[in-house]
mmCIF file of C-alpha atoms in Angstrom:
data_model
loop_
_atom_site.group_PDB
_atom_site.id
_atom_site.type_symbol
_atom_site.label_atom_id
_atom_site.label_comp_id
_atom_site.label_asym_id
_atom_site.label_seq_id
_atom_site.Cartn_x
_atom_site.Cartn_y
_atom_site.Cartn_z
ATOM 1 C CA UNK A 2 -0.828 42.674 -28.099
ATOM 2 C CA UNK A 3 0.419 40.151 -30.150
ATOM 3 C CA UNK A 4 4.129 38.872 -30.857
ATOM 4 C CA UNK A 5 6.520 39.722 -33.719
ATOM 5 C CA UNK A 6 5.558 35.977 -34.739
ATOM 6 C CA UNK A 7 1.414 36.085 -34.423
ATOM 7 C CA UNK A 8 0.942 33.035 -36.323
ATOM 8 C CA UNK A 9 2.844 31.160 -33.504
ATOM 9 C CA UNK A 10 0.548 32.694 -31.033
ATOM 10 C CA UNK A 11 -1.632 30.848 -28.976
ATOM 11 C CA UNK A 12 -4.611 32.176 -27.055
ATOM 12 C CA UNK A 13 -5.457 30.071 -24.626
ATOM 13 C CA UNK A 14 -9.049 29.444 -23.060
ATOM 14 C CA UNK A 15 -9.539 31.420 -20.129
ATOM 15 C CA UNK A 16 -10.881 29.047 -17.102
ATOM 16 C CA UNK A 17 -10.658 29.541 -13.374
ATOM 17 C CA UNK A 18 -8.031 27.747 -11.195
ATOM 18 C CA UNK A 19 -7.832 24.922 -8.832
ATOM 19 C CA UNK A 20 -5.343 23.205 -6.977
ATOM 20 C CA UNK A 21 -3.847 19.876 -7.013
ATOM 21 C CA UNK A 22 -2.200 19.478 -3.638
ATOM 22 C CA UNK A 23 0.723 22.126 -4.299
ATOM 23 C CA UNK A 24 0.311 22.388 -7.901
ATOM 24 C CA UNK A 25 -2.024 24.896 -9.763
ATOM 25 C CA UNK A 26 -4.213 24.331 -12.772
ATOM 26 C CA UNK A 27 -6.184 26.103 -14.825
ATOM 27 C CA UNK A 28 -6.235 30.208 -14.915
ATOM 28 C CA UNK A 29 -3.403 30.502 -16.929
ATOM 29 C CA UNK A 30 -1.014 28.434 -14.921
ATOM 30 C CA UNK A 31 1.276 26.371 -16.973
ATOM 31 C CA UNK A 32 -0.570 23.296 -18.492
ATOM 32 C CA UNK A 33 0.792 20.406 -15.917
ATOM 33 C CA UNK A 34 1.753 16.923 -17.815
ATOM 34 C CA UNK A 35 0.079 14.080 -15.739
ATOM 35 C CA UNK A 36 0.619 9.798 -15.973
ATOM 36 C CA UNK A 37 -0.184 7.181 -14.278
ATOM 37 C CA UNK A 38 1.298 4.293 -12.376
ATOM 38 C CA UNK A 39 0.550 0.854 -13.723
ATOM 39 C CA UNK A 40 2.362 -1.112 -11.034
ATOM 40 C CA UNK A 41 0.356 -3.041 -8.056
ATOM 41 C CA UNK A 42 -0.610 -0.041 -5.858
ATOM 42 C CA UNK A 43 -0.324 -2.160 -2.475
ATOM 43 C CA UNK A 44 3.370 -2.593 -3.909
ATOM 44 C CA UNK A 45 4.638 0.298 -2.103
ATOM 45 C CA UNK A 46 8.357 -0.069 -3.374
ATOM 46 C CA UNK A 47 7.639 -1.230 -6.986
ATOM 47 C CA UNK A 48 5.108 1.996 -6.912
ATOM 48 C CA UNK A 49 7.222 4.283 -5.426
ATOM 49 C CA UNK A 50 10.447 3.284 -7.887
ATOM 50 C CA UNK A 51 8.070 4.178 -10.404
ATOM 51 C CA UNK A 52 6.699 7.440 -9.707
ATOM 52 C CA UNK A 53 10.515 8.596 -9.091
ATOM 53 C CA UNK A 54 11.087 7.736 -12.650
ATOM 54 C CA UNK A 55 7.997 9.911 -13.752
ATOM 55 C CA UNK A 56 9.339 12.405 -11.497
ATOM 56 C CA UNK A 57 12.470 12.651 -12.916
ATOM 57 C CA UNK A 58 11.007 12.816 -16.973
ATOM 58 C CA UNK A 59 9.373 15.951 -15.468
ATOM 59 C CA UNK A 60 5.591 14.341 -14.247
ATOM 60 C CA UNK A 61 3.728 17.712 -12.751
ATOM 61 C CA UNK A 62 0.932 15.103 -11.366
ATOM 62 C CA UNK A 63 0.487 11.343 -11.256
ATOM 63 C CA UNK A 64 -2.335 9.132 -10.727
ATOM 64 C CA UNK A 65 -2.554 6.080 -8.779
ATOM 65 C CA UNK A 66 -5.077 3.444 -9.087
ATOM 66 C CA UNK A 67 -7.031 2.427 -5.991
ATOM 67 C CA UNK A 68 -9.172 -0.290 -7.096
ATOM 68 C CA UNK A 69 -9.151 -2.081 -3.062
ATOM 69 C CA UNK A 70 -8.741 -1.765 0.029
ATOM 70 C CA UNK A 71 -5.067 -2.723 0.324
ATOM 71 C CA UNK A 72 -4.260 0.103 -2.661
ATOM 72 C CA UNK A 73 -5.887 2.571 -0.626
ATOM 73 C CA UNK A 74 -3.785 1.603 2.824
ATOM 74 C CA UNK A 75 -0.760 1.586 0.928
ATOM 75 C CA UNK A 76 -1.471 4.977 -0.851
ATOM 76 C CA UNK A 77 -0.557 6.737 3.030
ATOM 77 C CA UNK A 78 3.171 5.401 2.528
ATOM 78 C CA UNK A 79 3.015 6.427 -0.770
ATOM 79 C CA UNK A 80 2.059 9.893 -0.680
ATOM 80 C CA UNK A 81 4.392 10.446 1.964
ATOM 81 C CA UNK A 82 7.162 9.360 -0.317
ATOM 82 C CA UNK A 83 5.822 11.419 -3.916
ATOM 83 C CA UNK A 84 7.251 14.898 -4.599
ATOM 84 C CA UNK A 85 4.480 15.425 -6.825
ATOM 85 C CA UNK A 86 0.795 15.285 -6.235
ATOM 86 C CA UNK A 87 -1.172 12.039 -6.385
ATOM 87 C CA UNK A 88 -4.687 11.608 -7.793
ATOM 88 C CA UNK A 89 -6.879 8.490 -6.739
ATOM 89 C CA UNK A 90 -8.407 6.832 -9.641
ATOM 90 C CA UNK A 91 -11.941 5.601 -8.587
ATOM 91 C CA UNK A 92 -13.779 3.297 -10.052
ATOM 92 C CA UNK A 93 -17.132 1.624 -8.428
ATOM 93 C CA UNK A 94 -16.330 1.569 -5.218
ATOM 94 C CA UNK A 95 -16.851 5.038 -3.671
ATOM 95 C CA UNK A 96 -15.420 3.902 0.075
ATOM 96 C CA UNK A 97 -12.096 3.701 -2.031
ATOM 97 C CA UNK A 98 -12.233 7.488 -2.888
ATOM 98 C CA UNK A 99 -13.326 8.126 0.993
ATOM 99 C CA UNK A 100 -10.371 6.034 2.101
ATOM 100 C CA UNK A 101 -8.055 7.799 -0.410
ATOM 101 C CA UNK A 102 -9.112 11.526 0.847
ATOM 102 C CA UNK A 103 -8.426 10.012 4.386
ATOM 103 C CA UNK A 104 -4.804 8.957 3.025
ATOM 104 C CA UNK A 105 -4.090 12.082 1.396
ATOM 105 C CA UNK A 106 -4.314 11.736 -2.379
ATOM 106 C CA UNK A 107 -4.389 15.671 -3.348
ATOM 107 C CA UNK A 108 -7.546 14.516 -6.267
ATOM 108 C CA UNK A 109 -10.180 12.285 -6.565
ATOM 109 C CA UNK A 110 -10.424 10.810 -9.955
ATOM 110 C CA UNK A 111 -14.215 9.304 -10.163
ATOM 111 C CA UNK A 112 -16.261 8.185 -12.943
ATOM 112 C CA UNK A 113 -19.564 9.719 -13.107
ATOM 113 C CA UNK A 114 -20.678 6.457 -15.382
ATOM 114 C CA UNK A 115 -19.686 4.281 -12.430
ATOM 115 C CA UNK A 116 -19.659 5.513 -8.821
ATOM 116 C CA UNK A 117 -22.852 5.125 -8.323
ATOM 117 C CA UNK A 118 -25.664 6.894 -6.637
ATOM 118 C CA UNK A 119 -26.239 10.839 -5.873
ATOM 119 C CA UNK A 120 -25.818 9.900 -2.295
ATOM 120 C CA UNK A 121 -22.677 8.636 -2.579
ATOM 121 C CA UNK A 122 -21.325 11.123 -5.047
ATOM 122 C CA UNK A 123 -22.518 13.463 -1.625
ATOM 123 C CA UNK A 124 -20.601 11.590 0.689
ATOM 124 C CA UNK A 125 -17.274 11.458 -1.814
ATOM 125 C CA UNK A 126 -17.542 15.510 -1.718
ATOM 126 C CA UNK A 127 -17.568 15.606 1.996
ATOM 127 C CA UNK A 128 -14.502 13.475 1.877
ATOM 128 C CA UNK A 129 -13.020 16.044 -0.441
ATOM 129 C CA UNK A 130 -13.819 18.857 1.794
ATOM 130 C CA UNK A 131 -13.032 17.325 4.752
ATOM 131 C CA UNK A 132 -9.314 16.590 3.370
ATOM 132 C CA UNK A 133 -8.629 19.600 0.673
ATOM 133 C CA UNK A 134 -8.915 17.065 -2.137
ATOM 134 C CA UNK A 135 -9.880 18.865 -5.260
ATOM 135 C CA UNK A 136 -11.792 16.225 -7.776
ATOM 136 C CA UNK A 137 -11.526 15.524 -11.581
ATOM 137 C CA UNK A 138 -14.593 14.270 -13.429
ATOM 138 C CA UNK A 139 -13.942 11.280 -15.779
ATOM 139 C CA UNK A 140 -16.333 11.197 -18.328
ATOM 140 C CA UNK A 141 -15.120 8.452 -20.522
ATOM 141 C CA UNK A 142 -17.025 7.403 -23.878
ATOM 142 C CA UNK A 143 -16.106 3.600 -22.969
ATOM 143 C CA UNK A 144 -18.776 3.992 -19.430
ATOM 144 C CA UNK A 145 -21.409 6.380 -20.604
ATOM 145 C CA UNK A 146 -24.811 6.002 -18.000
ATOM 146 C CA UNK A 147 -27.430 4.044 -19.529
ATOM 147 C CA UNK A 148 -29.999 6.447 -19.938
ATOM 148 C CA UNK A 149 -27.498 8.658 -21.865
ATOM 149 C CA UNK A 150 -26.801 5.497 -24.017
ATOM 150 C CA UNK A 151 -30.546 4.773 -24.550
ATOM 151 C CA UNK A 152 -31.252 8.594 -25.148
ATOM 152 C CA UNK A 153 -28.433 9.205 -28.184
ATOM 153 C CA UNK A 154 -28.407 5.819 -28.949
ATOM 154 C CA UNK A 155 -24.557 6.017 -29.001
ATOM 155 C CA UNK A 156 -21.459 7.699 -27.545
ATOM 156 C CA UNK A 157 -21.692 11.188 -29.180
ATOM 157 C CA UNK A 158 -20.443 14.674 -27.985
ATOM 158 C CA UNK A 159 -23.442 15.612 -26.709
ATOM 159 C CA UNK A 160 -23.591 12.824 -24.770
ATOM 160 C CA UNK A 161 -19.846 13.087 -23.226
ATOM 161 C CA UNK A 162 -20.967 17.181 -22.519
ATOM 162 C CA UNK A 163 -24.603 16.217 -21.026
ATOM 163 C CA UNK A 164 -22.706 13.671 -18.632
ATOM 164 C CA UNK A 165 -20.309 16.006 -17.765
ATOM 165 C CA UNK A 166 -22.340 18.949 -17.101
ATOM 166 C CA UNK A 167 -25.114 16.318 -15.401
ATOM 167 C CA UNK A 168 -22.012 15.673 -12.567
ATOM 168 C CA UNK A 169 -20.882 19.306 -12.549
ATOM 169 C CA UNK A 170 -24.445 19.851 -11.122
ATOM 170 C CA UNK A 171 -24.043 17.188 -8.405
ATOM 171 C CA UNK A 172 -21.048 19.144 -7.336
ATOM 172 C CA UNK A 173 -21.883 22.651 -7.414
ATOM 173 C CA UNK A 174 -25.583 21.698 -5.975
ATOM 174 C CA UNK A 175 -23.112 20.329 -2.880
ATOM 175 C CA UNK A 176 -20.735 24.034 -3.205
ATOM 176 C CA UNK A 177 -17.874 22.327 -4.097
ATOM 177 C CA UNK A 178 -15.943 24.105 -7.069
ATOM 178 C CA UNK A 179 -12.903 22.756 -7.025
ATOM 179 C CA UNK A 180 -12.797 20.124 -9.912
ATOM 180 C CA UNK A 181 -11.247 19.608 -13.113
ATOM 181 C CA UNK A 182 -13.535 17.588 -16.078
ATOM 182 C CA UNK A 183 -12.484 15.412 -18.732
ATOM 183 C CA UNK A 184 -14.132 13.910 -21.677
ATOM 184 C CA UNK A 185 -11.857 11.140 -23.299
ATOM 185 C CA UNK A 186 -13.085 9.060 -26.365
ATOM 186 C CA UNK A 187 -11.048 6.585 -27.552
ATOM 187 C CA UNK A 188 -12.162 8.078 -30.781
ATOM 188 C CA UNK A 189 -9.979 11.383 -31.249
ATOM 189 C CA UNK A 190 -13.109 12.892 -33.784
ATOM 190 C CA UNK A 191 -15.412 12.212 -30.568
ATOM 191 C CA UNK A 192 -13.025 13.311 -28.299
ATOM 192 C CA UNK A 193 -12.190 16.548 -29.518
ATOM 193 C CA UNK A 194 -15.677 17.493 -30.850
ATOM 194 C CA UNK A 195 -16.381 16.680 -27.331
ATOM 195 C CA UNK A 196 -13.664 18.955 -25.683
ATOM 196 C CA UNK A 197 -14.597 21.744 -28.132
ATOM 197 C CA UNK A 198 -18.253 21.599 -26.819
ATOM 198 C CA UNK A 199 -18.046 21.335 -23.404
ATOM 199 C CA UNK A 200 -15.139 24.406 -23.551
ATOM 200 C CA UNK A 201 -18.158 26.596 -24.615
ATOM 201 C CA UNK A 202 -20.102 25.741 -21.799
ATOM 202 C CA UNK A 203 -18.140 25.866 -18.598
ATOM 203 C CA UNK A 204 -15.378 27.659 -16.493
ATOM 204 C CA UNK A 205 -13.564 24.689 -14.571
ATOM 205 C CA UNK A 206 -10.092 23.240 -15.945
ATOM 206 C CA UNK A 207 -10.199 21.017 -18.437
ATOM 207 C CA UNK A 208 -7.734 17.696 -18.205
ATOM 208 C CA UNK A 209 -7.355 16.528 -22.211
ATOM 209 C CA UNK A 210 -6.655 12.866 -23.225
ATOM 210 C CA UNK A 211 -7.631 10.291 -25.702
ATOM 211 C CA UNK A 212 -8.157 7.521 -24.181
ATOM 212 C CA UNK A 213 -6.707 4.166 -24.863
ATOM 213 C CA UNK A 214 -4.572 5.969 -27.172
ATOM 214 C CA UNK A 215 -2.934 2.786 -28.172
ATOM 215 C CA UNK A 216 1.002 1.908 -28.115
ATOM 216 C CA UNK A 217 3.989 4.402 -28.109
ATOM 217 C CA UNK A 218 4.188 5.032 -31.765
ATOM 218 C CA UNK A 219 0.762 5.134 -33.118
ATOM 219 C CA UNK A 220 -0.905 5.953 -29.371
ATOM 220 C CA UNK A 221 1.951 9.327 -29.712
ATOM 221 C CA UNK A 222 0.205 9.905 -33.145
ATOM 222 C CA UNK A 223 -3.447 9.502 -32.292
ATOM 223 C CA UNK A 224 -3.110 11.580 -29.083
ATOM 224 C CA UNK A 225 -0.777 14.398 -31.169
ATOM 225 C CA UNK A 226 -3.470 14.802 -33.243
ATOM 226 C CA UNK A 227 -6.054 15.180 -30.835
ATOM 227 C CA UNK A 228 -4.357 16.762 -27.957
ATOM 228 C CA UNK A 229 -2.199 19.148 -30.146
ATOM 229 C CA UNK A 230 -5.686 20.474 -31.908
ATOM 230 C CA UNK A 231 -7.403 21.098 -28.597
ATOM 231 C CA UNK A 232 -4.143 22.662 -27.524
ATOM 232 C CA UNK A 233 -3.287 24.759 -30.405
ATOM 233 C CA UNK A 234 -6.628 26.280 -30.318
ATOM 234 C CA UNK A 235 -5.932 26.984 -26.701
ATOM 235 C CA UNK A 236 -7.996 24.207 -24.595
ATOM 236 C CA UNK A 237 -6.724 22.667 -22.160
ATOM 237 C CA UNK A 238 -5.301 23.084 -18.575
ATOM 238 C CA UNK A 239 -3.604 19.565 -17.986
ATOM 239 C CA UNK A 240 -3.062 16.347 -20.175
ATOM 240 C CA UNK A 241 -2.347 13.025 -19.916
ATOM 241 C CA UNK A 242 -0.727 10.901 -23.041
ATOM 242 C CA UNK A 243 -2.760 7.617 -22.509
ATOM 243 C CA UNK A 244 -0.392 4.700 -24.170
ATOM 244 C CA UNK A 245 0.403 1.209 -23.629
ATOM 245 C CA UNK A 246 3.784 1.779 -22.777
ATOM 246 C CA UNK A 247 6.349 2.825 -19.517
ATOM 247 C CA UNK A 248 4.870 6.112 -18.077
ATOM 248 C CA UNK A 249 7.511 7.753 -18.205
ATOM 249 C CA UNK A 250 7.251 7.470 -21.934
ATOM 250 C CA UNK A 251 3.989 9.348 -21.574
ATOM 251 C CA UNK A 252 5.749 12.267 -19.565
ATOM 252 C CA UNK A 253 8.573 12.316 -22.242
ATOM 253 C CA UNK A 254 5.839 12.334 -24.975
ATOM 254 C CA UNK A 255 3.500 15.062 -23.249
ATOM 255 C CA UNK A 256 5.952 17.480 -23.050
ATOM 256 C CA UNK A 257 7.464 17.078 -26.576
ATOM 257 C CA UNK A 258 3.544 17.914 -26.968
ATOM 258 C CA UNK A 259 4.217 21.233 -25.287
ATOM 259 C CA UNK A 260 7.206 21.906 -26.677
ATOM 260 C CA UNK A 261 6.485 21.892 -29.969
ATOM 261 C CA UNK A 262 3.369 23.980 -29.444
ATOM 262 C CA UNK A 263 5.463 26.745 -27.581
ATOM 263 C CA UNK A 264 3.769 26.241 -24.342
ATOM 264 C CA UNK A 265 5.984 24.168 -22.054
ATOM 265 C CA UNK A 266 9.466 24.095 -21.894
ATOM 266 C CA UNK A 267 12.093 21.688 -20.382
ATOM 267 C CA UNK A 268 15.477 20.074 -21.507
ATOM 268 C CA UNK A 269 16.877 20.125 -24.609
ATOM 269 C CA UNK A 270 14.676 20.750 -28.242
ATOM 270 C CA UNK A 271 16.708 18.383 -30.653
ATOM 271 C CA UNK A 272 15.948 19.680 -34.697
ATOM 272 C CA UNK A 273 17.201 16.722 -36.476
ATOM 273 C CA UNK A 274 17.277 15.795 -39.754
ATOM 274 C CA UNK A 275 15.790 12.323 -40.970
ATOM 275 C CA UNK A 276 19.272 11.648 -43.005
ATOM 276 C CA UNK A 277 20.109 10.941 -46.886
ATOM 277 C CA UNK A 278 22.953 9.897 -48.923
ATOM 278 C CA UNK A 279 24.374 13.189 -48.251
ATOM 279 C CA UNK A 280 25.030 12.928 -44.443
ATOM 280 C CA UNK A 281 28.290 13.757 -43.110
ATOM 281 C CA UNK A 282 27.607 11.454 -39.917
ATOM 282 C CA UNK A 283 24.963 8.725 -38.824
ATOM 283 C CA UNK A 284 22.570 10.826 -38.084
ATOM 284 C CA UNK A 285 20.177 9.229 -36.840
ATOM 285 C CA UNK A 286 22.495 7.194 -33.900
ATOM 286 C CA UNK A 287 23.886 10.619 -32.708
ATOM 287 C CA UNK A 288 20.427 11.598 -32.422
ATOM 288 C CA UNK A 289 19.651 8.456 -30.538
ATOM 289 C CA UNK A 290 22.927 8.544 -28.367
ATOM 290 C CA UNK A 291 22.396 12.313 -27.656
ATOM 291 C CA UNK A 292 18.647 12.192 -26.637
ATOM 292 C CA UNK A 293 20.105 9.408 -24.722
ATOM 293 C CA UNK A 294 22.625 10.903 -22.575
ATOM 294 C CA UNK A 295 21.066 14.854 -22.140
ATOM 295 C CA UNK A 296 17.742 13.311 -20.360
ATOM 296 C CA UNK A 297 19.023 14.591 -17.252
ATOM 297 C CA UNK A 298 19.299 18.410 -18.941
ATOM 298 C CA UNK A 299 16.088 20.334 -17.433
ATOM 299 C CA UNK A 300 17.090 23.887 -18.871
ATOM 300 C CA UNK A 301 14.677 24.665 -21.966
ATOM 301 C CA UNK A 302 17.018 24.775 -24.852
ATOM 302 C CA UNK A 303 17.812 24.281 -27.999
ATOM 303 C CA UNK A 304 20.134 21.567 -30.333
ATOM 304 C CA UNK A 305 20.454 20.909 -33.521
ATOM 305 C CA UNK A 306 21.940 17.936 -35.775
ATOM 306 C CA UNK A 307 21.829 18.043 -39.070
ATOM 307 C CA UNK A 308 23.694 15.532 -41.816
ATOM 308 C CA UNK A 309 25.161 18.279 -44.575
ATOM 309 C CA UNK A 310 25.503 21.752 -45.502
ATOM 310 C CA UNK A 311 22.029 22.001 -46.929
ATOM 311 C CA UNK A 312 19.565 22.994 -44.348
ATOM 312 C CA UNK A 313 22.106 22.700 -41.332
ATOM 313 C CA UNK A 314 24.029 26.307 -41.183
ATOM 314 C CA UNK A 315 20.427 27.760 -41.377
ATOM 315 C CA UNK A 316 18.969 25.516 -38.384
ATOM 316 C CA UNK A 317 22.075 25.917 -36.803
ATOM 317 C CA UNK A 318 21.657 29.707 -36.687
ATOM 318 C CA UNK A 319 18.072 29.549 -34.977
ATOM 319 C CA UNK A 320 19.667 27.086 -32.477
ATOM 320 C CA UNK A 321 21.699 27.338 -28.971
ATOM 321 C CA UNK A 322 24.066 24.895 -29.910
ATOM 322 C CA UNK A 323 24.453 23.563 -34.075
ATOM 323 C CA UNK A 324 26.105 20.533 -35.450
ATOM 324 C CA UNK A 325 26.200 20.187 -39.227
ATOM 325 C CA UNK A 326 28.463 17.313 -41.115
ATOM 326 C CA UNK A 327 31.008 17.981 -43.312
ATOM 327 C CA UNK A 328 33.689 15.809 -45.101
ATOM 328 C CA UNK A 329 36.300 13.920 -43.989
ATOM 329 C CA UNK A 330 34.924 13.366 -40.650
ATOM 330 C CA UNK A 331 35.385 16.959 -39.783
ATOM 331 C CA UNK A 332 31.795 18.656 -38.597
ATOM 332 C CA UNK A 333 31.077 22.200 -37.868
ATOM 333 C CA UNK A 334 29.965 23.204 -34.111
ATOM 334 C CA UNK A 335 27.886 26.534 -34.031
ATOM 335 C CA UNK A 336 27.669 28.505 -30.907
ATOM 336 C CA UNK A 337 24.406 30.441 -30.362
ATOM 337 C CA UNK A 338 23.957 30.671 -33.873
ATOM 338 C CA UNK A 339 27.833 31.408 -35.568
ATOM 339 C CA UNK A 340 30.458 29.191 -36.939
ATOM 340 C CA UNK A 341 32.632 28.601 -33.410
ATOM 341 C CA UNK A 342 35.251 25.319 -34.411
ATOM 342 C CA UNK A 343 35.234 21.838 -35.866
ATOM 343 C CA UNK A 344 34.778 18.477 -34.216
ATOM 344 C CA UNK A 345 35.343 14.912 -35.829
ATOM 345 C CA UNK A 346 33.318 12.057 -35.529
ATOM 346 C CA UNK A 347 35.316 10.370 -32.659
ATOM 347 C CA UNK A 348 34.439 13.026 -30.534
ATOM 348 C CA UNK A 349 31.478 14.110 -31.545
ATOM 349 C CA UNK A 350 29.053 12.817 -29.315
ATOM 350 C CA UNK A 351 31.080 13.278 -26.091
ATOM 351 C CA UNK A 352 31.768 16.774 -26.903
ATOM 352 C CA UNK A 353 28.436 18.223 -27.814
ATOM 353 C CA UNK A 354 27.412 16.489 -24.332
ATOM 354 C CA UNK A 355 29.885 19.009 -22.938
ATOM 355 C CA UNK A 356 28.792 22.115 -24.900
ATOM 356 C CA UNK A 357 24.905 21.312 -23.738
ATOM 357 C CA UNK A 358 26.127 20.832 -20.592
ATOM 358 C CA UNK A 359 27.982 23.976 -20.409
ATOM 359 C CA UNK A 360 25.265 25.999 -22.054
ATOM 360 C CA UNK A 361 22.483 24.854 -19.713
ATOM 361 C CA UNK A 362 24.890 26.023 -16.761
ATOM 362 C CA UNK A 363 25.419 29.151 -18.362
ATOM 363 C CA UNK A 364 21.748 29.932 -18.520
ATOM 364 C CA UNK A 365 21.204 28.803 -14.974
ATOM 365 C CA UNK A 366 23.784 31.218 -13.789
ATOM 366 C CA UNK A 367 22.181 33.816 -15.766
ATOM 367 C CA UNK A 368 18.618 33.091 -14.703
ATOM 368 C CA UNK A 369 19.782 33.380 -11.213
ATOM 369 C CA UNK A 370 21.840 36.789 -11.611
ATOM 370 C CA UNK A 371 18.459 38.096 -12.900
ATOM 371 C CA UNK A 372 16.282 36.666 -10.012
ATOM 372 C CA UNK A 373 18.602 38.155 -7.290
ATOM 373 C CA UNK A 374 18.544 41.617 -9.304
ATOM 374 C CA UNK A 375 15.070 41.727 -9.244
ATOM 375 C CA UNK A 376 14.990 40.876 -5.504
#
């Protein structure tokens, strides 16, 4: 049945469901936002410190590299410490993955271009089994096999799919089913032409990213592009924003992803304006300052801030909480959609704080009266 709004529906592919440590994926369970650490693993503090701050910009999942022996002892500690799952990134050396399993990273992350042998992709399974690690496939265009190079003669999507499927075998010839594949291109054409295949194909979860996406600006573009297309057509079970900036920048990023694609939602949904001449306020420093201080705000909702009486009384009614600039310094505040009282600019910023404040409280209460009803 579709929605009073079917052009905002989104079907999404239907795939079966694993679990990472605690958290589900795949089979219609909320599309989880993943990053990962870029601190020196066998840093326990630094590491830690930073997985709080993914934690706190909403992570669902984080990877942690474990490129030696010392990352893999220290991983124990850290685990302990996460309140999210942590995935293993593997590369090379499979003992690391066995030693990861052994310190209780809730995925495997290996590269089927890179971990070697049959016999050791065998004994990385048992691993898994033996510690209730599911595993996520990492085909990446960058580390195709050889003999897929030499056969296509290039990274293409039928090369991405053939590796992919060629390691899905491996796993499923040694009954293990629980694991997740990606196919990330640096290349978003490759990329997605590669997702779009391998969709057709298989059942598992699928974990979207373009990979070395590039910085925050034009690596948020590239991987909007991409991502959003898989997504909006309804692939894809978890992501990860790859850019060359903080991680937490990549959670904050993913889920404006989400957001704007009506399939995740957390904290505040700012509809801004980008400013002119006719702008009652500076625009685009209360959006700044705002975004700024309502980062803690974890109740899906909606804001908007808009420079003049053009566009804003219309945005303002589709909105939880309106601001629209007027003369003299004096700006309108709109309350779930009406005309509620006037602000000026002095107090502008502090007071819509309040009012978003206030609102997401409101809805808490009210989510909470309707949980203990249905009880």
């Amino acid at each position: 049945m579709s929605s009073i709004r079917p052009w905002r529906d989104i079907t999404r592919r239907q795939s079966r469901q694993i679990m990472v440590g605690n958290v589900p994926v795949g089979g219609g369970a909320p599309i989880t936002v993943q990053t990962m650490t870029n601190t020196p693993t066998d840093d326990v503090r630094a590491t830690v410190d930073q997985i709080r701050r993914c934690e706190e910009a909403g992570a669902d999942i984080i990877r942690v590299s474990c490129p030696d022996e010392a990352s893999t002892a220290a991983l124990k500690q850290i685990v302990r410490a996460s309140h999210v799952p942590l995935v293993a990134d593997i590369h090379f050396h499979y003992k690391r993955a066995l030693e990861a399993a052994d310190a209780g990273a809730a995925c495997l992350r290996i590269n089927p271009g890179n971990i070697g042998s049959e016999a050791r992709v065998a004994e990385v399974v048992r691993a898994a089994k033996a510690n209730g690690c599911s595993i996520r496939i990492g085909v990446n265009a960058g580390s195709l096999e050889r003999d897929l190079l030499e056969k296509y003669g290039e990274p293409c999507p039928e090369a991405l799919v053939e590796s992919a499927l060629d390691h899905i075998k491996y796993l499923q010839d040694l009954d293990f089913h629980e694991y997740k594949v990606a196919v990330k291109a640096s290349d978003l054409f490759l990329a997605v032409a590669a997702y779009q295949q391998l969709a057709e194909v298989v059942d598992c979860p699928l974990h979207l990213g373009i990979t070395e996406a590039g910085g925050l600006i034009g690596g948020t573009v590239k991987s909007s592009i991409g991502m959003g297309s898989l997504l909006w057509f309804g692939i894809g079970d978890t992501i990860r924003v790859s850019l060359s900036a903080e991680p937490e920048e990549e959670v904050r990023v993913g889920f404006e992803m989400l957001k704007a694609l009506g399939l995740r939602q957390r904290g505040v949904r700012v509809i801004s304006c980008p400013s002119c001449a006719r702008q009652g306020f500076d625009v685009i420093r209360t959006v700044e300052a705002l975004e700024a201080r309502l980062t803690h705000i974890r109740t899906p909702m909606s804001l908007s801030v808009l420079g003049c009486v053009v566009n804003g009384p219309g945005e303002a009614r589709e909105t939880d909480i309106g601001l629209t600039g007027g003369g003299n310094g004096k700006h309108m505040v709109y309350l779930s959609g009406v005309t509620d009282h006037t602000v000026q600019d002095a107090d502008m910023i502090d007071h819509i704080v309040r009012l978003v404040e206030a609102k997401a409280a409101e809805i808490e209460a009210a989510n909470a009266a309707l949980a203990v009803a249905a009880e």
